[in-house]
Amino acid sequence: MDNHLIRVGVIGCGAIGKEHVERLTNVVSQTKVVAVYDYVEKVADEVAQKYDAKSFASGEELIASNDVDAVVVCSTDETHAGYVVECLKQNKYVFCEKPLALTAKECEEMMAIESEQGHRLLQMGFNRRFDKGYVEMKKAIEAGEVGEPLMIHSAHRNIAQAAGFQTDYAITRVAIHEIDISRWLLNDEYDEVQVLKVKQSKRTSGDWLNPQLMMFTTKSGQRIDVEVQTDGAYAYDIRCQVVGEDGTLDLPDPAAVTKRKNQQVSYGLGDHWASRFADSYDEEFIEWATGILNDQLVGASTWDGYASCVTSDALIQSRKTGQPEKVTMIEQAEIYK
Ligand code: ISE
């Protein structure tokens, strides 16, 4: 890598992979996508041709290539851990979409390798940490503007899901954002979590529970409630209200023009996460590239990916037992402090 240009390889060129290739090419000035891989060869070849990159026969070959300085993993969930471990072993910077792994054990292995390499190599795809609204809320909390935060009320509402959605994904792919952003806002870890039974919508089908209501309790006793609608919501709508001793903080809606007509005032909320959080994805990759060039990553770490996996596991367990479940984590290694 020269001092200014990071040659990136992207593994997984599906929905979010394609978007990331586009922003790594046209938004982030410090990166160039030179390599791609997708298990559907044709998809990778098309992206390679469009962006003048090389299409690789496997993710492992892409990672091993001397022409690739850093890797972005946005393949299917169950493949994340294998690719990440490979990158860490080769001391290569890697960006991984959530979830980091399917099991907490795999995350522990990653942290051991990264610690051995002696510096942070991984940034997790928790884009909301770069969203202007959440960033401002965090600053206000840290400045003590609403006093000590006591609780968070939040909602994560989706209009639809891709085919093959399973009820666990409401936790591992959807609420995982609230798992991360709430502990980031409050700067605390969870003590226990629970999934509460709630009346089901007419859109519930089979084993897919919709909506789901989750409750997280931090070590200092703050409570976070998260309403998750995975299908049939009126918009893609993300709500977050921090309740402090002296006031409240509300996540703003996306910037939109207010329309006044027919004796009504309205503004659009949007229908999809990709447009709702586009700015935060851009910012996330700009920060990632800057972090690589300074050897100082600032986004969510392997520890944060691990924390979200442990919390997801406890929530899945709670849905089965109906009880609150403890969130038990290993000791935090030095490089994440
Ligand atoms: C989806 O599965 C995601 O991956 C997005 O990050 C999230 O914002 C969205 O609500 C989920 O449905």
XYZ file of C-alpha atoms and ligand atoms in Angstrom:
349
model
C 0.000 0.000 0.000
C 1.403 3.402 -0.825
C 0.736 6.184 1.647
C -2.505 7.309 0.140
C -4.261 4.520 -1.713
C -5.605 1.366 -0.096
C -6.214 -1.493 -2.516
C -9.397 -3.189 -1.334
C -10.805 -6.654 -1.998
C -14.552 -7.134 -1.492
C -15.933 -10.573 -0.612
C -19.666 -10.794 -1.307
C -21.116 -8.652 -4.085
C -24.814 -8.963 -3.214
C -27.060 -6.111 -2.098
C -24.829 -4.364 0.434
C -21.591 -5.558 -1.197
C -22.476 -3.763 -4.429
C -23.239 -0.576 -2.552
C -19.945 -0.731 -0.697
C -18.002 -1.304 -3.932
C -19.650 1.813 -5.346
C -18.821 3.987 -2.318
C -15.272 2.620 -1.989
C -14.818 3.628 -5.627
C -16.661 6.922 -5.872
C -17.014 8.336 -2.357
C -13.934 7.308 -0.392
C -10.906 8.976 -1.964
C -8.345 6.784 -0.138
C -9.564 3.428 -1.517
C -9.681 1.576 -4.808
C -11.500 -1.740 -5.259
C -9.034 -3.996 -7.051
C -10.495 -7.431 -6.282
C -13.900 -9.030 -5.811
C -15.280 -12.459 -5.046
C -18.819 -13.792 -4.851
C -20.016 -17.382 -4.642
C -22.125 -16.569 -7.686
C -19.319 -16.165 -10.197
C -21.389 -14.192 -12.686
C -22.220 -11.545 -10.080
C -18.530 -11.089 -9.200
C -17.531 -10.962 -12.880
C -20.069 -8.230 -13.615
C -18.899 -6.109 -10.696
C -15.258 -6.721 -11.641
C -15.891 -5.559 -15.166
C -17.814 -2.473 -14.126
C -15.152 -1.331 -11.634
C -12.055 -2.558 -13.423
C -11.218 -5.053 -10.668
C -10.080 -8.666 -10.758
C -12.610 -11.422 -10.078
C -11.160 -14.127 -7.803
C -12.076 -17.816 -7.709
C -12.301 -17.869 -3.917
C -12.346 -15.540 -0.929
C -9.200 -17.189 0.428
C -7.267 -16.438 -2.775
C -8.425 -12.838 -2.666
C -7.260 -12.473 0.945
C -3.867 -14.022 0.153
C -3.239 -11.782 -2.858
C -0.316 -9.367 -2.539
C -2.329 -6.863 -4.543
C -4.945 -6.589 -1.786
C -4.138 -4.375 1.225
C -7.474 -4.619 3.012
C -10.601 -6.743 2.779
C -14.326 -5.999 3.103
C -16.475 -8.984 4.098
C -20.142 -8.739 3.138
C -20.828 -12.329 2.208
C -23.506 -14.523 3.816
C -23.523 -14.514 7.634
C -22.151 -18.020 8.158
C -19.019 -17.275 6.096
C -17.928 -14.111 7.958
C -15.878 -15.787 10.684
C -13.749 -17.917 8.335
C -12.762 -14.963 6.148
C -12.084 -12.682 9.104
C -9.830 -15.236 10.804
C -7.890 -15.655 7.572
C -7.356 -11.864 7.278
C -6.257 -11.553 10.909
C -3.789 -14.408 10.547
C -2.272 -12.608 7.562
C -2.164 -9.314 9.457
C -4.534 -7.723 6.919
C -7.035 -5.004 7.712
C -10.589 -6.240 7.455
C -14.020 -4.655 7.580
C -16.830 -7.080 8.450
C -20.562 -6.612 8.115
C -22.636 -7.815 11.045
C -22.842 -10.371 12.514
C -19.141 -10.915 13.133
C -19.704 -14.649 13.593
C -22.406 -17.156 14.370
C -20.864 -18.113 17.706
C -19.123 -16.175 20.473
C -16.342 -18.794 20.463
C -15.337 -17.782 16.943
C -15.114 -14.141 18.077
C -12.883 -15.189 20.980
C -10.540 -16.877 18.521
C -10.422 -13.689 16.443
C -9.595 -11.544 19.482
C -6.769 -13.908 20.437
C -5.209 -13.676 16.969
C -5.643 -9.899 16.746
C -4.102 -9.425 20.182
C -1.154 -11.517 19.073
C -0.719 -9.270 16.034
C -0.511 -6.418 18.542
C -2.872 -3.898 16.924
C -6.476 -3.538 15.841
C -7.091 -4.923 12.372
C -10.862 -5.247 12.274
C -13.690 -2.769 12.043
C -17.273 -3.962 12.377
C -20.039 -2.709 10.107
C -21.988 -0.924 12.814
C -22.701 2.087 10.618
C -25.029 3.857 13.040
C -22.017 4.947 15.082
C -21.325 7.298 12.162
C -24.870 8.616 11.766
C -25.037 12.347 12.532
C -28.096 11.955 14.773
C -26.614 9.254 16.983
C -23.247 11.053 17.092
C -24.951 14.203 18.379
C -26.888 12.210 20.979
C -23.667 10.644 22.226
C -21.986 14.044 22.500
C -24.955 15.406 24.462
C -24.859 12.432 26.843
C -21.124 12.792 27.384
C -21.476 16.522 27.990
C -24.020 15.692 30.726
C -26.757 17.697 28.988
C -29.609 15.438 30.163
C -27.940 14.245 33.329
C -27.388 10.545 33.916
C -29.150 8.436 31.221
C -31.763 6.178 32.844
C -33.359 4.353 29.928
C -33.706 4.150 26.163
C -36.934 3.554 24.242
C -36.278 2.365 20.729
C -37.985 0.907 17.695
C -36.675 -0.710 14.526
C -39.396 -1.067 11.905
C -39.014 -2.694 8.490
C -41.414 -2.754 5.552
C -40.222 -6.100 4.190
C -37.425 -8.651 4.244
C -35.583 -10.617 1.594
C -36.788 -14.166 0.970
C -35.678 -16.788 3.481
C -36.032 -14.591 6.573
C -36.078 -16.498 9.859
C -37.299 -15.310 13.222
C -33.760 -15.313 14.726
C -32.711 -12.722 12.166
C -34.912 -10.226 14.017
C -32.131 -10.423 16.587
C -28.961 -11.286 14.676
C -29.539 -8.990 11.674
C -32.009 -6.377 12.867
C -31.932 -5.698 16.636
C -28.161 -6.204 16.509
C -27.990 -2.513 15.569
C -29.796 -1.536 18.785
C -27.617 -3.962 20.760
C -24.556 -2.104 19.532
C -25.770 1.470 19.472
C -27.315 1.359 22.959
C -24.148 0.078 24.662
C -22.164 2.640 22.630
C -24.443 5.514 23.660
C -24.454 4.471 27.313
C -20.826 3.339 27.402
C -21.776 0.285 29.449
C -22.090 -3.472 28.966
C -25.229 -5.558 29.463
C -26.010 -7.541 32.560
C -29.062 -9.369 31.230
C -31.486 -9.357 28.318
C -34.950 -10.683 27.636
C -37.428 -11.203 24.816
C -40.963 -10.411 25.981
C -44.053 -11.992 24.469
C -46.204 -9.556 22.549
C -49.457 -9.859 20.632
C -48.628 -10.933 17.084
C -49.429 -8.965 13.966
C -51.629 -10.356 11.197
C -48.429 -10.420 9.133
C -46.811 -13.046 11.350
C -46.280 -16.271 9.478
C -45.295 -19.656 10.827
C -42.275 -19.499 13.143
C -41.437 -15.944 12.158
C -42.454 -13.817 15.143
C -43.459 -10.287 14.263
C -43.250 -8.032 16.196
C -40.736 -8.916 18.921
C -40.093 -6.884 22.040
C -36.681 -6.969 23.661
C -35.353 -5.599 26.884
C -31.687 -5.046 27.740
C -30.420 -4.113 31.211
C -26.969 -2.588 31.553
C -24.579 -3.313 34.399
C -25.465 0.027 35.976
C -29.194 -0.771 35.789
C -30.330 1.289 32.784
C -33.146 -0.341 30.798
C -33.437 -0.363 27.010
C -36.617 -1.502 25.286
C -36.516 -2.345 21.588
C -39.597 -2.939 19.489
C -38.666 -4.862 16.343
C -41.039 -5.086 13.395
C -39.522 -7.105 10.608
C -42.368 -6.930 8.128
C -45.327 -4.773 7.171
C -44.348 -1.524 8.906
C -45.588 1.802 7.495
C -41.986 2.876 6.623
C -38.379 2.020 7.409
C -38.462 3.819 10.699
C -35.797 3.922 13.398
C -36.644 5.524 16.728
C -34.429 6.120 19.694
C -35.136 8.198 22.764
C -32.664 8.482 25.602
C -34.333 9.414 28.877
C -31.986 11.175 31.267
C -32.419 12.583 34.773
C -32.722 16.124 33.415
C -34.220 15.699 29.951
C -34.577 13.504 26.885
C -32.760 13.152 23.567
C -34.530 12.015 20.401
C -32.930 10.628 17.247
C -33.974 12.969 14.415
C -35.907 11.661 11.418
C -34.044 11.746 8.100
C -33.703 15.253 6.703
C -36.707 15.851 4.481
C -38.733 18.720 3.117
C -41.952 19.331 4.987
C -44.984 19.402 2.697
C -48.097 21.395 3.497
C -51.108 20.507 1.396
C -54.709 19.429 1.765
C -54.758 21.028 5.211
C -51.981 18.716 6.375
C -48.268 18.816 7.111
C -46.135 15.801 6.189
C -42.625 14.656 5.413
C -41.248 11.390 4.060
C -39.572 8.739 6.173
C -38.238 6.507 3.403
C -38.588 2.809 2.829
C -35.129 1.283 3.157
C -32.071 1.202 5.386
C -29.710 1.759 2.464
C -31.083 5.259 1.790
C -31.954 6.081 5.440
C -28.366 5.486 6.532
C -26.477 6.245 3.286
C -24.489 9.118 4.834
C -23.439 6.999 7.788
C -22.191 4.216 5.495
C -20.117 6.754 3.560
C -18.676 8.207 6.751
C -17.992 4.758 8.153
C -15.768 3.850 5.197
C -14.014 7.214 5.110
C -13.136 6.679 8.790
C -12.106 3.091 8.101
C -9.688 4.175 5.364
C -8.309 7.005 7.503
C -7.882 4.546 10.366
C -5.920 2.140 8.190
C -3.617 4.881 6.922
C -2.967 5.990 10.525
C -2.905 2.415 11.867
C -5.569 3.516 14.343
C -9.055 2.161 13.653
C -11.840 4.061 15.428
C -15.045 2.225 14.439
C -16.585 -0.733 16.279
C -13.987 -3.369 17.125
C -13.807 -7.154 17.352
C -14.728 -6.715 21.025
C -17.912 -4.897 19.957
C -18.674 -7.646 17.438
C -18.139 -10.197 20.202
C -20.368 -8.290 22.644
C -23.163 -8.216 20.065
C -22.831 -11.964 19.425
C -22.955 -12.827 23.135
C -25.984 -10.562 23.567
C -27.754 -12.068 20.522
C -27.167 -15.575 21.878
C -28.665 -14.602 25.243
C -31.705 -13.060 23.526
C -32.282 -16.175 21.419
C -32.030 -18.244 24.582
C -34.478 -15.950 26.381
C -37.024 -16.341 23.620
C -36.900 -20.075 24.312
C -36.958 -19.915 28.120
C -39.182 -16.854 28.456
C -36.802 -15.677 31.208
C -34.176 -12.929 31.397
C -30.769 -14.352 30.469
C -27.366 -13.199 31.697
C -24.841 -11.719 29.260
C -21.523 -13.239 30.260
C -18.377 -12.028 28.537
C -14.689 -12.894 28.839
C -12.130 -10.363 30.040
C -11.424 -7.559 27.596
C -7.968 -7.728 25.984
C -5.671 -4.690 26.201
C -5.927 -3.648 22.564
C -9.667 -2.951 22.913
C -9.412 -0.721 25.977
C -31.450 -5.513 7.588
O -31.403 -6.888 7.761
C -30.108 -4.920 7.742
O -29.136 -5.571 7.524
C -29.987 -3.496 8.049
O -28.716 -3.189 8.505
C -31.030 -3.018 9.003
O -30.986 -1.621 9.084
C -32.390 -3.469 8.555
O -33.396 -2.952 9.348
C -32.461 -4.952 8.538
O -33.730 -5.381 8.170
